[in-house]
Coordinates of C-alpha atoms in Angstrom, one line a residue:
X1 CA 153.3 97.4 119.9
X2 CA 150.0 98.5 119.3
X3 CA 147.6 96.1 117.0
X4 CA 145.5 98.4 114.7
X5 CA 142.3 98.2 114.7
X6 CA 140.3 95.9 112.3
X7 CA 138.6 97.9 109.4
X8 CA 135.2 98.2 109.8
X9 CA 133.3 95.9 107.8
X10 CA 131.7 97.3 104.0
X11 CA 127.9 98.6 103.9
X12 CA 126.5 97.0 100.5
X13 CA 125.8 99.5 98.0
X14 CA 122.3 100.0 96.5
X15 CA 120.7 102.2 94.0
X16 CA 116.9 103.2 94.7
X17 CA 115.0 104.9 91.7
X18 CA 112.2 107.1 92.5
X19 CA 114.2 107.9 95.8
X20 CA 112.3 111.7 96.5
X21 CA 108.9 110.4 97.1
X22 CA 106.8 107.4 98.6
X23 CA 107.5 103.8 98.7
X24 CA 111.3 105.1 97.5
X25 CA 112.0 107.1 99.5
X26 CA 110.5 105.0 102.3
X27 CA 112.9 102.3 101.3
X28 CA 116.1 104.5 101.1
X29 CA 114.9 105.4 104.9
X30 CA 114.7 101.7 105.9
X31 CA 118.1 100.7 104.4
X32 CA 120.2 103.9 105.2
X33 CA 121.2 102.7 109.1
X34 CA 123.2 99.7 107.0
X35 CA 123.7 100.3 103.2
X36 CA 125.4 103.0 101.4
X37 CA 123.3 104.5 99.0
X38 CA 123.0 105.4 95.6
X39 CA 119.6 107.8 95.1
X40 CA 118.1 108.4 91.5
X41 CA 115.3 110.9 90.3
X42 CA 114.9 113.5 88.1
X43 CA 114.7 116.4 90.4
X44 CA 118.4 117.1 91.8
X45 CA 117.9 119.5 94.3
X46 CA 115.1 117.2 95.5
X47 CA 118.2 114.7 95.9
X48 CA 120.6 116.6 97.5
X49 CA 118.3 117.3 100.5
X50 CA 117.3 113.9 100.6
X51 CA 121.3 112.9 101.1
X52 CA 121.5 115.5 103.8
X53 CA 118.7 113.9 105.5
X54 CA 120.2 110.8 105.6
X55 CA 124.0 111.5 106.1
X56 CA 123.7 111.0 109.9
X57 CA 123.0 106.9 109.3
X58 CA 126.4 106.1 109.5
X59 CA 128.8 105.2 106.4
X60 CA 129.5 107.1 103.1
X61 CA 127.5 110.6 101.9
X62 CA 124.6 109.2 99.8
X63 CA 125.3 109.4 95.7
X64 CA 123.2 110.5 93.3
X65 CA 122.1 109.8 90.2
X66 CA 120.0 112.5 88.5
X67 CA 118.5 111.7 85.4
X68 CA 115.3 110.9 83.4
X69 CA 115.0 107.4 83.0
X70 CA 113.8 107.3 80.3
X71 CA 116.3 109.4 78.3
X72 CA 119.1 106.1 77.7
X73 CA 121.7 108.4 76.5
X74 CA 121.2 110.7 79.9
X75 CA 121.1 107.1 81.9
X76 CA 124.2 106.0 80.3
X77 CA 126.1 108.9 81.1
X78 CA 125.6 108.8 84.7
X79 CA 125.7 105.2 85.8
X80 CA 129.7 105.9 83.9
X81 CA 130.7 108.6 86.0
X82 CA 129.7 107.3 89.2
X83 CA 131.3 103.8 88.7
X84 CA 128.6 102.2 89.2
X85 CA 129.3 99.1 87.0
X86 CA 132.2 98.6 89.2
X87 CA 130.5 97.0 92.2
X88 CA 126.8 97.0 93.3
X89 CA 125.1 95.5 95.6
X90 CA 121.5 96.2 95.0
X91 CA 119.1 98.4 92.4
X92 CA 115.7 98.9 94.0
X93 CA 113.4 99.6 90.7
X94 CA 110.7 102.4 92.9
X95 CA 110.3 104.7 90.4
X96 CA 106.5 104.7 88.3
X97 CA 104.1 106.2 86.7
X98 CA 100.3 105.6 86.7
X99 CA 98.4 106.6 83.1
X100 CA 95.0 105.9 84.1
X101 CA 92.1 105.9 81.3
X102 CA 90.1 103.8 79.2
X103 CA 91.2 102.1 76.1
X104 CA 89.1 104.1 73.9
X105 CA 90.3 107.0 75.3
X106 CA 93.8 106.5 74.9
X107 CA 96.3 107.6 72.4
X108 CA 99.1 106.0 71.4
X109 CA 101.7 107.7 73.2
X110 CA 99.8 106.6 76.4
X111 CA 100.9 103.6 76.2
X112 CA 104.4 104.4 74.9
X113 CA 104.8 106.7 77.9
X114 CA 103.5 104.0 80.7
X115 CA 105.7 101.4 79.2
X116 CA 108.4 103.8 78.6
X117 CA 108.8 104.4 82.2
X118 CA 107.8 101.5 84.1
X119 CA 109.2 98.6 82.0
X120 CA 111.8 100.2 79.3
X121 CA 113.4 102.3 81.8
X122 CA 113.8 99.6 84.4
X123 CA 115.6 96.9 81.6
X124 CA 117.7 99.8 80.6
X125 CA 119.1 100.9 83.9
X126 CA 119.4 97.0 84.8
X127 CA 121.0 96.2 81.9
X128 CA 123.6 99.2 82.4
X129 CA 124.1 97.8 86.1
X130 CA 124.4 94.0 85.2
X131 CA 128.3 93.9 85.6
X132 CA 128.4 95.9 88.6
X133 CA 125.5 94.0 90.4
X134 CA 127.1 90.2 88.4
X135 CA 130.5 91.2 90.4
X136 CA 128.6 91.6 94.0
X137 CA 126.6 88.5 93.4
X138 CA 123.6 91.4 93.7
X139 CA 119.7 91.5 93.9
X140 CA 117.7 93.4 91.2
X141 CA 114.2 94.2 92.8
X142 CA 111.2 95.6 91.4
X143 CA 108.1 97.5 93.0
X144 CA 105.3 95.9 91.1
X145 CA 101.6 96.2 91.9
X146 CA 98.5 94.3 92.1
X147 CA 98.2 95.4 88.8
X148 CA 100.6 93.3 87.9
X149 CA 98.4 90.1 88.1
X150 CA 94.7 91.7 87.5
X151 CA 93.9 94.5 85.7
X152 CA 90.4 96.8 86.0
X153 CA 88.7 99.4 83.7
X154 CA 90.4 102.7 83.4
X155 CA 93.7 100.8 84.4
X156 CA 94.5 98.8 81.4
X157 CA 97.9 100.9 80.3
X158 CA 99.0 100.7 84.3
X159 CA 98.2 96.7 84.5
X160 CA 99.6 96.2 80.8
X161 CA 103.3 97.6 81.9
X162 CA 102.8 95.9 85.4
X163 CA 101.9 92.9 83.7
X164 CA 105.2 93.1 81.2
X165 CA 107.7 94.4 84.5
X166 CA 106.7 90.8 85.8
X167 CA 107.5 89.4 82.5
X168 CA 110.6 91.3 82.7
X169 CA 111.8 90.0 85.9
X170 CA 111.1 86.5 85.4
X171 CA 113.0 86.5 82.4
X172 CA 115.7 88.3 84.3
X173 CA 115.5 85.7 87.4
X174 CA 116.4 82.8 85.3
X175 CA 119.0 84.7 82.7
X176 CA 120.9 85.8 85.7
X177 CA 120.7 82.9 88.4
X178 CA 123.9 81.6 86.6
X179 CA 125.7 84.6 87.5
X180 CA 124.2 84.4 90.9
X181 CA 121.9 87.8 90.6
X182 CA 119.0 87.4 92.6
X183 CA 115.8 89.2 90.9
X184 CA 112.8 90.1 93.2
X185 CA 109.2 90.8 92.1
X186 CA 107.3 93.0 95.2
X187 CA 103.6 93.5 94.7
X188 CA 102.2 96.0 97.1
X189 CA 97.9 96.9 97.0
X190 CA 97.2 100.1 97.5
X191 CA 100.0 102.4 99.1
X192 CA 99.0 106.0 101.0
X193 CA 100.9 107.6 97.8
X194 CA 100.7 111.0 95.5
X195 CA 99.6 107.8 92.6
X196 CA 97.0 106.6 95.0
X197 CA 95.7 110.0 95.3
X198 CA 95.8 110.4 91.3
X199 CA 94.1 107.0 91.4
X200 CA 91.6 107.7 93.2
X201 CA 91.0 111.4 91.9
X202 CA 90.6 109.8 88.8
X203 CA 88.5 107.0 89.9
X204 CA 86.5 110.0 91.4
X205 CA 86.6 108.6 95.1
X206 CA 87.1 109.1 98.2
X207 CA 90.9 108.8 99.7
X208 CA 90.5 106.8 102.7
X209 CA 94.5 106.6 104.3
X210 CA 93.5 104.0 106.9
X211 CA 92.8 101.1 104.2
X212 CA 96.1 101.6 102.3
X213 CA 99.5 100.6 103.2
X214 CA 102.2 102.7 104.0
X215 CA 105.3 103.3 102.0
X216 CA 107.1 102.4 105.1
X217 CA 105.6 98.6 105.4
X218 CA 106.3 98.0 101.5
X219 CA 110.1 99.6 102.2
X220 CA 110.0 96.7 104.8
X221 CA 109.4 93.9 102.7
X222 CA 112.4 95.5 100.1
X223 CA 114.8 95.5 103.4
X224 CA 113.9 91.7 103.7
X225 CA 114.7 90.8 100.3
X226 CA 117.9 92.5 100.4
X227 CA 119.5 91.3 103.7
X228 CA 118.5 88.2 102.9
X229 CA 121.0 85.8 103.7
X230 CA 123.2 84.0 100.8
X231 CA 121.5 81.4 100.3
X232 CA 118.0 82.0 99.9
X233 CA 116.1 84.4 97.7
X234 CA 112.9 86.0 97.8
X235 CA 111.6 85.8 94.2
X236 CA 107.7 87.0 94.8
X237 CA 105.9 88.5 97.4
X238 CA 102.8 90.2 97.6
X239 CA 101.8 92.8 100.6
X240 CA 98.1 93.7 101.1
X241 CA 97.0 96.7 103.5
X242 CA 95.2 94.2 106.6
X243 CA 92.1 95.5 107.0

């Protein structure tokens, strides 16, 4: 009598936002040799080829979610047909936006539209996922900044949502440690990025690669925090380039 063979053990499941480009994508790189994947962004094509890309990791055909986070309704919709409240393992909060000017420069929908993205979007897609990620005893993690502890002129609407995406996850860390959700705040300096570029075009320097980070190092520090074993959690960390 032949003795089947044991069923190959289940990849955790996680979600990266802002999967298409930088630290994001970076980090669904890093985890795609032993997680199945779940990639959002707004540009579907952009999506698809990612998926391809990564298909020859091993386990299931990437999924994605293709939406603008900051449309709720759009949001809703998607996280429901792909089941996602079922089961998840992780949700990798990547995707950002950088609004730089000064305060008397800006306009109200400035504001609205850095905090729209970076801290709205992120409680909305978390709150959507909390049943999924409660029923995996998931992790909830966050790409910060430095901004999110200092703030400059010309940055004040980044530092301000930065600022409130920590406030958000604190909060978060202690609503959901009953329900065993672990919530991690990651606070890279300055990345080699398309925002560090913006950055410094608007800070109207010079873009100097070798002092920044790469997405890859910051998509190594997200890897951590998620295979973390049970019984520890990684509730801060900051990651500064070396030099």
């Amino acid at each position: 009598m032949t003795t089947p063979a044991p069923a190959a053990p289940s990849r955790p499941l996680v979600l990266v936002t802002g999967a298409t480009r930088g630290i994001g994508r970076a980090v669904a790189e890093e985890l795609a040799a032993d997680h199945d994947l779940v990639l959002g962004g707004r540009d579907a094509s952009a999506l698809a080829e990612l998926a391809a890309s990564l298909e020859g990791a091993g386990g299931a055909a990437p999924l994605l979610l293709a939406a603008d986070l900051t449309d709720a309704a759009q949001v809703a919709r998607a996280v429901e047909e792909l089941g996602l409240a079922a089961g998840l393992d992780g949700v990798v909060h990547s995707a950002g936006i950088l609004v730089p000017g000064t305060v008397e420069d800006f306009a109200p929908e400035d504001w609205a539209r850095s905090f729209a993205t970076n801290v709205t979007a992120v409680a909305e897609l978390t709150r959507l996922l909390l049943p999924g990620l409660r029923a995996r005893r998931g992790t909830v993690v966050t790409i910060n900044s430095g901004s999110g502890y200092t703030a400059g002129a010309g940055g004040g609407a980044y530092a301000a949502s930065k600022f409130a995406l920590r406030a958000l996850t604190d909060a978060l860390r202690q609503e959901e440690r009953p329900h065993g959700v672990r919530v991690v705040s990651i606070h890279p300096g300055r990345v080699d990025s398309d925002m560090q570029r913006q950055l410094r075009s608007f800070e109207g320097g010079a873009y100097e690669v070798e002092k920044y980070l790469r997405p890859e190092s910051v998509a190594a520090t997200v890897g951590l925090a998620l295979r973390l074993g049970e019984d520890a959690v990684i509730e801060s960390l900051n990651v500064r380039p070396r030099g």
